[in-house]
Amino acid sequence: MYLKDIKLTNFRNYEEQVLAFDEGFNFLVGNNAQGKTNLVEAIYMLSAGRSFRTFMDSELVRWGSGTLYIKGTIAADEGEKAIEIAMRGNNKKIKVNGVLLEKRGDLFGKFISVIFSPEELKLVKEGPSYRRKFMDQGITQVKPSYYYLLINYKKVLFQRNSLLREWLSGKADADVLTVWDRQLAGYGARMVYERYRFVRTLSALSKLVHSRITNGEEDLEIKYQSCVDIKEDMDPEEIRQQFVQKLESARARDIKTGVTSFGPHREDLVVLINGTDARKFGSQGQQRTAALSMKLSEIELLKSETGECPVLLLDDVMSELDPSRQQYILGNLTDVQTFITCTHITGIMKKSCPKGKVFHVDSGIITTEEQ
Ligand SMILES: Nc1ncnc2c1ncn2[C@@H]1O[C@H](COP(=O)(O)OP(=O)(O)OP(=O)(O)O)[C@@H](O)[C@H]1O
Ligand SMILES: [Mg+2]
């Protein structure tokens, strides 16, 4: 799929902007603070219904204005679709082909995108929450119902933790804890099942991508560090049973500490380069390249699982990668619509993408030029 055009009204520093995009490479070029990331953010909004930069929707509305509107036309195998996001104050409405969605989650899967920004460059280097978010976002796009699983799991976890904190003051009820445990195991087991399947496919794909990017010098392996002892072809019910047992054996410790010590909220991915933990021992460049391989593999995974090719959003990452990595991106993403922000068009970009479209971003006004 690809984004054909976008219309922005009072979004960030854009007052009124209509743009038609190329099916291949789109370069968003401009100095700092001109609105490049703002445009990427608007595109991302069409796929997630919210920003990747802030949870505060009100920040997205152009200063001095009380309303915001984004409309994008998506071309997909199944035909064209229009996605609209309108905001008045804090009231956000999302429509697909003119039909109002009940919940933001109903938008997932309609316009599939993969974002790669300096945040994602930290995927390998930083703490486990980055890698859990990576799994959860990827799975949600393949299987939108996973989003509700995640929300329910978090709600029950919150309730269970509140109960644990009340325990020491003698107000808590053991039967209630057992009810939360059952619910937590139900949602958690299905999350583990989906994460396991996601990582298994991703690991195989990223091994190939990483080997290509590093000219066969590095072997990349991604291992799912699950909260249960997971085995090939385990079904969700087996995982659930194990989950219940583990919660029971952790109960005394959890009561003492007042937190749930076990579950998908504590899981991680281990990234190995040539058999060594890249988070602990990899160089900055190796960690970034591994993150790049993982994100590029996510595209392949989404493509094979949904039958649609996602759109790639590269914000501020080209300048962070060495010329050979840049060359790889530009040379290998020929069938993926790609948006790239940069301060200037480099020689590599000109050489590798003679057909890309260039957008000059200047204080919230964009002008176009065919490259
Ligand atoms: N709600 C808003 N209303 C009006 N302007 C805004 C709003 N939010 C942000 N801006 C403006 O947008 C600018 C930042 O734009 P953006 O983050 O897209 O820059 P950029 O071109 O990506 O720059 P860089 O190269 O530094 O990443 C800010 O300097 C700010 O002035
Ligand atoms: Mg930016």
Tab-separated table of C-alpha atoms and ligand atoms in Angstrom:
chain	number	residue	atom	x	y	z
A	1	MET	CA	0.000	0.000	0.000
A	2	TYR	CA	1.043	3.604	-0.279
A	3	LEU	CA	-0.065	7.066	0.696
A	4	LYS	CA	-1.226	8.921	-2.401
A	5	ASP	CA	-1.880	12.299	-0.877
A	6	ILE	CA	-2.394	14.155	2.355
A	7	LYS	CA	-4.234	17.293	3.370
A	8	LEU	CA	-3.293	19.062	6.582
A	9	THR	CA	-5.248	21.852	8.189
A	10	ASN	CA	-3.899	23.462	11.359
A	11	PHE	CA	-1.651	20.517	12.159
A	12	ARG	CA	1.480	21.605	14.112
A	13	ASN	CA	3.097	24.414	12.062
A	14	TYR	CA	1.038	23.669	8.921
A	15	GLU	CA	-1.892	25.986	8.323
A	16	GLU	CA	-3.099	24.462	5.069
A	17	GLN	CA	-1.055	21.997	3.022
A	18	VAL	CA	-1.994	19.554	0.281
A	19	LEU	CA	0.643	17.131	-1.018
A	20	ALA	CA	0.714	14.300	-3.555
A	21	PHE	CA	3.366	11.662	-2.900
A	22	ASP	CA	5.502	9.368	-4.989
A	23	GLU	CA	4.927	5.620	-4.749
A	24	GLY	CA	8.655	5.179	-4.094
A	25	PHE	CA	10.981	7.598	-2.304
A	26	ASN	CA	9.834	10.907	-0.859
A	27	PHE	CA	12.566	13.160	0.523
A	28	LEU	CA	11.499	15.798	3.045
A	29	VAL	CA	14.331	18.301	2.965
A	30	GLY	CA	14.799	21.349	5.165
A	31	ASN	CA	16.732	23.030	7.941
A	32	ASN	CA	16.042	22.295	11.584
A	33	ALA	CA	12.641	23.169	13.078
A	34	GLN	CA	10.909	23.694	9.719
A	35	GLY	CA	8.268	20.939	9.953
A	36	LYS	CA	9.833	17.738	8.537
A	37	THR	CA	9.087	15.572	11.562
A	38	ASN	CA	5.695	17.265	11.856
A	39	LEU	CA	4.785	15.915	8.414
A	40	VAL	CA	6.064	12.428	9.306
A	41	GLU	CA	3.998	12.667	12.473
A	42	ALA	CA	0.858	13.511	10.466
A	43	ILE	CA	1.460	10.505	8.197
A	44	TYR	CA	1.973	8.265	11.229
A	45	MET	CA	-1.283	9.610	12.703
A	46	LEU	CA	-3.127	8.076	9.757
A	47	SER	CA	-1.904	4.645	10.756
A	48	ALA	CA	-2.007	4.817	14.573
A	49	GLY	CA	-4.575	7.526	15.238
A	50	ARG	CA	-2.111	9.242	17.531
A	51	SER	CA	1.365	10.738	17.493
A	52	PHE	CA	4.612	8.835	18.072
A	53	ARG	CA	6.007	11.899	19.821
A	54	THR	CA	3.348	12.810	22.356
A	55	PHE	CA	0.304	11.429	24.127
A	56	MET	CA	-1.079	14.975	24.353
A	57	ASP	CA	-3.267	15.408	21.291
A	58	SER	CA	-3.732	19.090	22.104
A	59	GLU	CA	-0.040	19.701	21.253
A	60	LEU	CA	-0.782	18.756	17.652
A	61	VAL	CA	-3.210	21.579	17.036
A	62	ARG	CA	-1.624	24.609	15.427
A	63	TRP	CA	-1.000	27.308	18.000
A	64	GLY	CA	-3.813	29.830	17.992
A	65	SER	CA	-6.256	27.414	16.387
A	66	GLY	CA	-8.855	25.255	18.099
A	67	THR	CA	-9.328	22.607	15.405
A	68	LEU	CA	-7.169	20.233	13.397
A	69	TYR	CA	-7.857	18.129	10.324
A	70	ILE	CA	-5.802	15.492	8.484
A	71	LYS	CA	-6.999	13.571	5.469
A	72	GLY	CA	-5.007	10.925	3.602
A	73	THR	CA	-5.813	8.778	0.594
A	74	ILE	CA	-4.383	5.276	0.809
A	75	ALA	CA	-3.942	3.140	-2.274
A	76	ALA	CA	-4.076	-0.565	-1.374
A	77	ASP	CA	-4.653	-3.836	-3.235
A	78	GLU	CA	-8.269	-3.807	-2.115
A	79	GLY	CA	-8.785	-0.294	-3.528
A	80	GLU	CA	-8.468	3.267	-2.280
A	81	LYS	CA	-9.480	4.388	1.170
A	82	ALA	CA	-9.748	7.772	2.799
A	83	ILE	CA	-8.677	8.219	6.410
A	84	GLU	CA	-9.692	11.407	8.191
A	85	ILE	CA	-8.742	12.667	11.633
A	86	ALA	CA	-10.487	15.723	12.997
A	87	MET	CA	-9.969	17.365	16.372
A	88	ARG	CA	-11.886	20.094	18.113
A	89	GLY	CA	-10.323	20.852	21.473
A	90	ASN	CA	-9.614	17.427	22.964
A	91	ASN	CA	-12.355	15.681	21.021
A	92	LYS	CA	-10.816	13.482	18.304
A	93	LYS	CA	-12.830	11.833	15.560
A	94	ILE	CA	-11.453	9.280	13.103
A	95	LYS	CA	-13.226	8.238	9.920
A	96	VAL	CA	-12.418	5.603	7.310
A	97	ASN	CA	-14.206	6.110	4.000
A	98	GLY	CA	-16.581	8.514	5.732
A	99	VAL	CA	-17.542	6.051	8.481
A	100	LEU	CA	-16.858	7.222	12.024
A	101	LEU	CA	-14.803	4.735	14.065
A	102	GLU	CA	-15.962	3.906	17.565
A	103	LYS	CA	-12.455	3.477	18.941
A	104	ARG	CA	-8.946	4.430	17.880
A	105	GLY	CA	-8.014	0.739	17.861
A	106	ASP	CA	-10.422	0.177	14.974
A	107	LEU	CA	-8.008	2.113	12.772
A	108	PHE	CA	-5.172	-0.400	13.171
A	109	GLY	CA	-4.342	-2.337	10.047
A	110	LYS	CA	-6.026	0.154	7.704
A	111	PHE	CA	-2.833	1.996	6.832
A	112	ILE	CA	0.255	0.066	7.840
A	113	SER	CA	3.454	1.962	8.546
A	114	VAL	CA	6.837	1.284	10.071
A	115	ILE	CA	8.565	4.190	11.733
A	116	PHE	CA	12.289	4.407	12.202
A	117	SER	CA	13.420	7.457	14.139
A	118	PRO	CA	16.183	8.136	16.691
A	119	GLU	CA	13.859	6.475	19.258
A	120	GLU	CA	14.027	3.188	17.327
A	121	LEU	CA	17.805	3.464	16.983
A	122	LYS	CA	17.804	2.789	20.743
A	123	LEU	CA	15.971	-0.497	20.254
A	124	VAL	CA	18.983	-2.669	21.002
A	125	LYS	CA	20.883	-0.372	23.343
A	126	GLU	CA	18.261	0.762	25.816
A	127	GLY	CA	16.070	-0.994	28.399
A	128	PRO	CA	13.559	-3.823	27.780
A	129	SER	CA	10.549	-1.486	27.457
A	130	TYR	CA	11.793	-0.425	23.993
A	131	ARG	CA	11.840	-4.025	22.809
A	132	ARG	CA	8.443	-4.833	24.318
A	133	LYS	CA	6.999	-1.791	22.545
A	134	PHE	CA	8.597	-2.972	19.308
A	135	MET	CA	6.935	-6.397	19.620
A	136	ASP	CA	3.579	-4.956	20.650
A	137	GLN	CA	3.423	-2.379	17.867
A	138	GLY	CA	4.437	-4.911	15.245
A	139	ILE	CA	1.893	-7.512	16.367
A	140	THR	CA	-0.883	-4.916	16.593
A	141	GLN	CA	-0.464	-4.062	12.918
A	142	VAL	CA	-0.646	-7.717	11.904
A	143	LYS	CA	-3.395	-8.550	14.337
A	144	PRO	CA	-5.321	-5.464	15.482
A	145	SER	CA	-7.200	-7.447	18.199
A	146	TYR	CA	-3.848	-7.770	20.045
A	147	TYR	CA	-4.212	-4.111	21.020
A	148	TYR	CA	-7.281	-4.896	23.147
A	149	LEU	CA	-5.475	-7.847	24.718
A	150	LEU	CA	-2.707	-5.468	25.719
A	151	ILE	CA	-5.122	-2.922	27.172
A	152	ASN	CA	-6.981	-5.570	29.164
A	153	TYR	CA	-3.751	-7.086	30.438
A	154	LYS	CA	-2.557	-3.657	31.634
A	155	LYS	CA	-5.878	-2.979	33.360
A	156	VAL	CA	-5.798	-6.278	35.271
A	157	LEU	CA	-2.129	-5.803	36.120
A	158	PHE	CA	-2.947	-2.406	37.575
A	159	GLN	CA	-5.767	-3.917	39.680
A	160	ARG	CA	-3.580	-6.759	40.867
A	161	ASN	CA	-0.774	-4.392	41.865
A	162	SER	CA	-3.240	-2.149	43.741
A	163	LEU	CA	-4.503	-5.183	45.641
A	164	LEU	CA	-0.959	-6.291	46.473
A	165	ARG	CA	-0.222	-2.871	47.920
A	166	GLU	CA	-3.329	-3.075	50.103
A	167	TRP	CA	-2.298	-6.475	51.395
A	168	LEU	CA	-0.013	-5.333	54.167
A	169	SER	CA	-2.694	-3.055	55.619
A	170	GLY	CA	-4.924	-6.134	55.882
A	171	LYS	CA	-7.635	-4.794	53.576
A	172	ALA	CA	-7.076	-7.234	50.702
A	173	ASP	CA	-8.999	-10.412	49.970
A	174	ALA	CA	-7.187	-13.581	48.811
A	175	ASP	CA	-10.166	-14.646	46.687
A	176	VAL	CA	-10.047	-11.373	44.783
A	177	LEU	CA	-6.345	-11.921	44.111
A	178	THR	CA	-7.153	-15.350	42.686
A	179	VAL	CA	-9.691	-13.740	40.346
A	180	TRP	CA	-7.095	-11.241	39.107
A	181	ASP	CA	-4.563	-14.050	38.694
A	182	ARG	CA	-6.927	-15.980	36.454
A	183	GLN	CA	-7.664	-12.952	34.301
A	184	LEU	CA	-4.021	-11.961	34.108
A	185	ALA	CA	-3.075	-15.476	33.019
A	186	GLY	CA	-5.825	-15.494	30.370
A	187	TYR	CA	-4.719	-12.260	28.702
A	188	GLY	CA	-1.024	-12.790	29.408
A	189	ALA	CA	-0.899	-16.268	27.880
A	190	ARG	CA	-2.385	-15.003	24.622
A	191	MET	CA	0.136	-12.159	24.568
A	192	VAL	CA	3.000	-14.585	25.085
A	193	TYR	CA	1.661	-16.801	22.309
A	194	GLU	CA	1.511	-13.892	19.839
A	195	ARG	CA	4.903	-12.526	20.858
A	196	TYR	CA	6.489	-15.933	20.448
A	197	ARG	CA	5.147	-16.321	16.919
A	198	PHE	CA	6.149	-12.756	16.006
A	199	VAL	CA	9.719	-13.137	17.255
A	200	ARG	CA	10.157	-16.526	15.614
A	201	THR	CA	9.350	-15.067	12.179
A	202	LEU	CA	11.209	-11.836	12.822
A	203	SER	CA	14.320	-13.641	13.967
A	204	ALA	CA	14.523	-15.659	10.761
A	205	LEU	CA	13.959	-12.584	8.578
A	206	SER	CA	16.389	-10.322	10.407
A	207	LYS	CA	19.135	-12.916	10.198
A	208	LEU	CA	18.992	-12.651	6.404
A	209	VAL	CA	18.672	-8.857	6.309
A	210	HIS	CA	21.514	-8.344	8.773
A	211	SER	CA	23.799	-10.684	6.916
A	212	ARG	CA	23.148	-8.732	3.707
A	213	ILE	CA	23.694	-5.344	5.360
A	214	THR	CA	26.980	-6.456	6.921
A	215	ASN	CA	28.206	-8.308	3.837
A	216	GLY	CA	27.955	-11.628	5.635
A	217	GLU	CA	30.268	-10.531	8.443
A	218	GLU	CA	27.701	-10.625	11.224
A	219	ASP	CA	25.191	-13.200	12.292
A	220	LEU	CA	22.140	-11.717	14.015
A	221	GLU	CA	19.956	-13.744	16.311
A	222	ILE	CA	16.922	-12.499	18.195
A	223	LYS	CA	15.726	-14.533	21.140
A	224	TYR	CA	12.472	-14.118	22.947
A	225	GLN	CA	13.067	-13.991	26.676
A	226	SER	CA	9.637	-15.103	27.769
A	227	CYS	CA	8.175	-15.236	31.252
A	228	VAL	CA	7.167	-18.863	30.670
A	229	ASP	CA	9.247	-21.804	29.478
A	230	ILE	CA	7.969	-21.741	25.975
A	231	LYS	CA	8.362	-24.631	23.616
A	232	GLU	CA	7.753	-25.036	19.903
A	233	ASP	CA	4.056	-25.473	19.061
A	234	MET	CA	2.787	-24.768	22.557
A	235	ASP	CA	-0.845	-23.679	22.473
A	236	PRO	CA	-2.246	-20.727	24.456
A	237	GLU	CA	-3.965	-23.066	26.942
A	238	GLU	CA	-0.679	-24.756	27.892
A	239	ILE	CA	0.897	-21.347	28.319
A	240	ARG	CA	-2.030	-20.237	30.482
A	241	GLN	CA	-1.671	-23.206	32.806
A	242	GLN	CA	2.018	-22.521	33.274
A	243	PHE	CA	1.201	-18.848	33.834
A	244	VAL	CA	-1.254	-19.656	36.650
A	245	GLN	CA	1.301	-21.887	38.349
A	246	LYS	CA	4.031	-19.271	38.111
A	247	LEU	CA	1.742	-16.589	39.517
A	248	GLU	CA	0.906	-18.845	42.447
A	249	SER	CA	4.522	-19.535	43.240
A	250	ALA	CA	5.352	-15.823	42.951
A	251	ARG	CA	2.457	-14.810	45.223
A	252	ALA	CA	4.359	-14.622	48.512
A	253	ARG	CA	7.138	-12.561	46.931
A	254	ASP	CA	4.644	-10.294	45.138
A	255	ILE	CA	2.768	-9.611	48.376
A	256	LYS	CA	6.035	-8.663	50.049
A	257	THR	CA	7.143	-6.287	47.289
A	258	GLY	CA	3.690	-5.024	46.270
A	259	VAL	CA	4.292	-5.601	42.549
A	260	THR	CA	3.644	-8.386	40.054
A	261	SER	CA	7.097	-9.816	39.446
A	262	PHE	CA	6.151	-12.074	36.577
A	263	GLY	CA	4.400	-11.654	33.225
A	264	PRO	CA	4.691	-10.142	29.717
A	265	HIS	CA	5.335	-6.728	31.283
A	266	ARG	CA	8.725	-8.075	32.374
A	267	GLU	CA	9.721	-9.794	29.135
A	268	ASP	CA	12.553	-8.889	26.808
A	269	LEU	CA	14.304	-9.728	23.578
A	270	VAL	CA	17.947	-10.710	23.539
A	271	VAL	CA	19.817	-9.543	20.468
A	272	LEU	CA	22.923	-11.543	19.690
A	273	ILE	CA	25.586	-10.577	17.159
A	274	ASN	CA	27.889	-13.462	16.347
A	275	GLY	CA	26.615	-15.147	19.500
A	276	THR	CA	27.359	-12.211	21.818
A	277	ASP	CA	24.782	-10.023	23.574
A	278	ALA	CA	24.744	-6.826	21.463
A	279	ARG	CA	23.177	-4.748	24.217
A	280	LYS	CA	26.095	-5.380	26.544
A	281	PHE	CA	28.993	-5.771	24.149
A	282	GLY	CA	28.011	-4.338	20.774
A	283	SER	CA	29.512	-1.089	19.498
A	284	GLN	CA	27.133	1.851	18.943
A	285	GLY	CA	27.268	1.196	15.209
A	286	GLN	CA	26.531	-2.514	15.638
A	287	GLN	CA	23.578	-1.738	17.889
A	288	ARG	CA	22.176	0.730	15.363
A	289	THR	CA	22.651	-1.651	12.469
A	290	ALA	CA	20.936	-4.431	14.413
A	291	ALA	CA	18.027	-2.044	15.111
A	292	LEU	CA	17.899	-1.210	11.404
A	293	SER	CA	17.864	-4.907	10.478
A	294	MET	CA	15.021	-5.511	12.928
A	295	LYS	CA	12.928	-2.647	11.544
A	296	LEU	CA	13.554	-3.632	7.926
A	297	SER	CA	12.561	-7.199	8.802
A	298	GLU	CA	9.393	-5.863	10.362
A	299	ILE	CA	8.479	-4.567	6.900
A	300	GLU	CA	8.992	-8.038	5.434
A	301	LEU	CA	6.984	-9.612	8.228
A	302	LEU	CA	4.065	-7.208	7.826
A	303	LYS	CA	4.172	-7.764	4.094
A	304	SER	CA	3.967	-11.528	4.371
A	305	GLU	CA	1.378	-11.575	7.165
A	306	THR	CA	-0.992	-8.922	5.821
A	307	GLY	CA	-0.382	-9.232	2.089
A	308	GLU	CA	0.156	-5.459	1.935
A	309	CYS	CA	3.481	-3.676	1.841
A	310	PRO	CA	3.733	-1.127	4.677
A	311	VAL	CA	4.997	2.426	4.289
A	312	LEU	CA	8.376	3.245	5.817
A	313	LEU	CA	8.954	6.486	7.700
A	314	LEU	CA	12.622	7.328	8.245
A	315	ASP	CA	12.911	10.388	10.436
A	316	ASP	CA	16.382	11.715	11.160
A	317	VAL	CA	18.136	8.397	10.731
A	318	MET	CA	19.974	8.691	7.427
A	319	SER	CA	22.566	11.030	8.938
A	320	GLU	CA	23.067	8.527	11.783
A	321	LEU	CA	24.028	5.681	9.463
A	322	ASP	CA	27.254	5.224	7.554
A	323	PRO	CA	27.243	5.454	3.714
A	324	SER	CA	27.050	1.687	3.166
A	325	ARG	CA	23.962	1.373	5.408
A	326	GLN	CA	22.356	4.345	3.631
A	327	GLN	CA	23.159	2.743	0.305
A	328	TYR	CA	21.497	-0.479	1.464
A	329	ILE	CA	18.280	1.314	2.410
A	330	LEU	CA	18.119	3.269	-0.811
A	331	GLY	CA	18.986	0.291	-2.975
A	332	ASN	CA	16.802	-2.364	-1.366
A	333	LEU	CA	13.504	-0.680	-0.660
A	334	THR	CA	12.435	-0.316	-4.236
A	335	ASP	CA	8.908	-1.679	-3.681
A	336	VAL	CA	8.294	0.161	-0.383
A	337	GLN	CA	6.973	3.711	-0.268
A	338	THR	CA	9.532	5.517	1.875
A	339	PHE	CA	9.586	8.954	3.482
A	340	ILE	CA	13.021	10.251	4.419
A	341	THR	CA	13.723	13.451	6.321
A	342	CYS	CA	17.091	15.106	5.813
A	343	THR	CA	18.700	18.533	5.846
A	344	HIS	CA	20.052	18.149	2.309
A	345	ILE	CA	20.034	15.682	-0.572
A	346	THR	CA	23.304	13.760	-0.505
A	347	GLY	CA	25.226	12.296	-3.421
A	348	ILE	CA	24.159	8.768	-2.402
A	349	MET	CA	20.489	9.780	-2.461
A	350	LYS	CA	20.812	11.356	-5.922
A	351	LYS	CA	22.640	8.337	-7.299
A	352	SER	CA	20.460	5.627	-5.749
A	353	CYS	CA	17.031	7.196	-6.188
A	354	PRO	CA	16.950	9.147	-9.410
A	355	LYS	CA	13.171	8.936	-9.436
A	356	GLY	CA	12.387	10.119	-5.908
A	357	LYS	CA	10.259	13.166	-5.201
A	358	VAL	CA	11.755	16.034	-3.227
A	359	PHE	CA	9.746	18.229	-0.843
A	360	HIS	CA	11.342	21.399	0.470
A	361	VAL	CA	10.102	22.155	3.957
A	362	ASP	CA	10.401	25.759	5.059
A	363	SER	CA	8.552	27.164	8.107
A	364	GLY	CA	5.460	25.030	7.609
A	365	ILE	CA	5.286	25.562	3.863
A	366	ILE	CA	6.214	22.777	1.484
A	367	THR	CA	7.201	23.124	-2.136
A	368	THR	CA	7.737	20.209	-4.495
A	369	GLU	CA	10.327	19.300	-7.074
A	370	GLU	CA	10.651	16.148	-9.183
A	371	GLN	CA	14.186	14.856	-8.672
B	1	LIG	N1	1.220	22.969	17.761
B	1	LIG	C1	2.086	23.682	17.037
B	1	LIG	N2	1.688	24.796	16.389
B	1	LIG	C2	2.569	25.531	15.652
B	1	LIG	N3	3.864	25.210	15.503
B	1	LIG	C3	4.300	24.116	16.108
B	1	LIG	C4	3.451	23.308	16.894
B	1	LIG	N4	4.178	22.288	17.385
B	1	LIG	C5	5.424	22.458	16.923
B	1	LIG	N5	5.517	23.555	16.154
B	1	LIG	C6	6.700	24.084	15.466
B	1	LIG	O1	7.277	23.045	14.717
B	1	LIG	C7	8.687	23.148	14.837
B	1	LIG	C8	9.339	21.796	14.841
B	1	LIG	O2	9.059	21.152	13.647
B	1	LIG	P1	9.710	19.737	13.361
B	1	LIG	O3	9.883	18.985	14.621
B	1	LIG	O4	8.923	19.138	12.281
B	1	LIG	O5	11.131	20.199	12.847
B	1	LIG	P2	12.102	19.440	11.854
B	1	LIG	O6	12.018	20.088	10.522
B	1	LIG	O7	11.869	17.998	11.936
B	1	LIG	O8	13.483	19.832	12.515
B	1	LIG	P3	14.777	18.930	12.871
B	1	LIG	O9	15.601	18.908	11.623
B	1	LIG	O10	15.424	19.731	13.936
B	1	LIG	O11	14.313	17.616	13.327
B	1	LIG	C9	8.953	23.768	16.188
B	1	LIG	O12	10.098	24.592	16.112
B	1	LIG	C10	7.718	24.572	16.456
B	1	LIG	O13	7.971	25.910	16.179
B	2	MG	MG	12.823	16.450	12.957
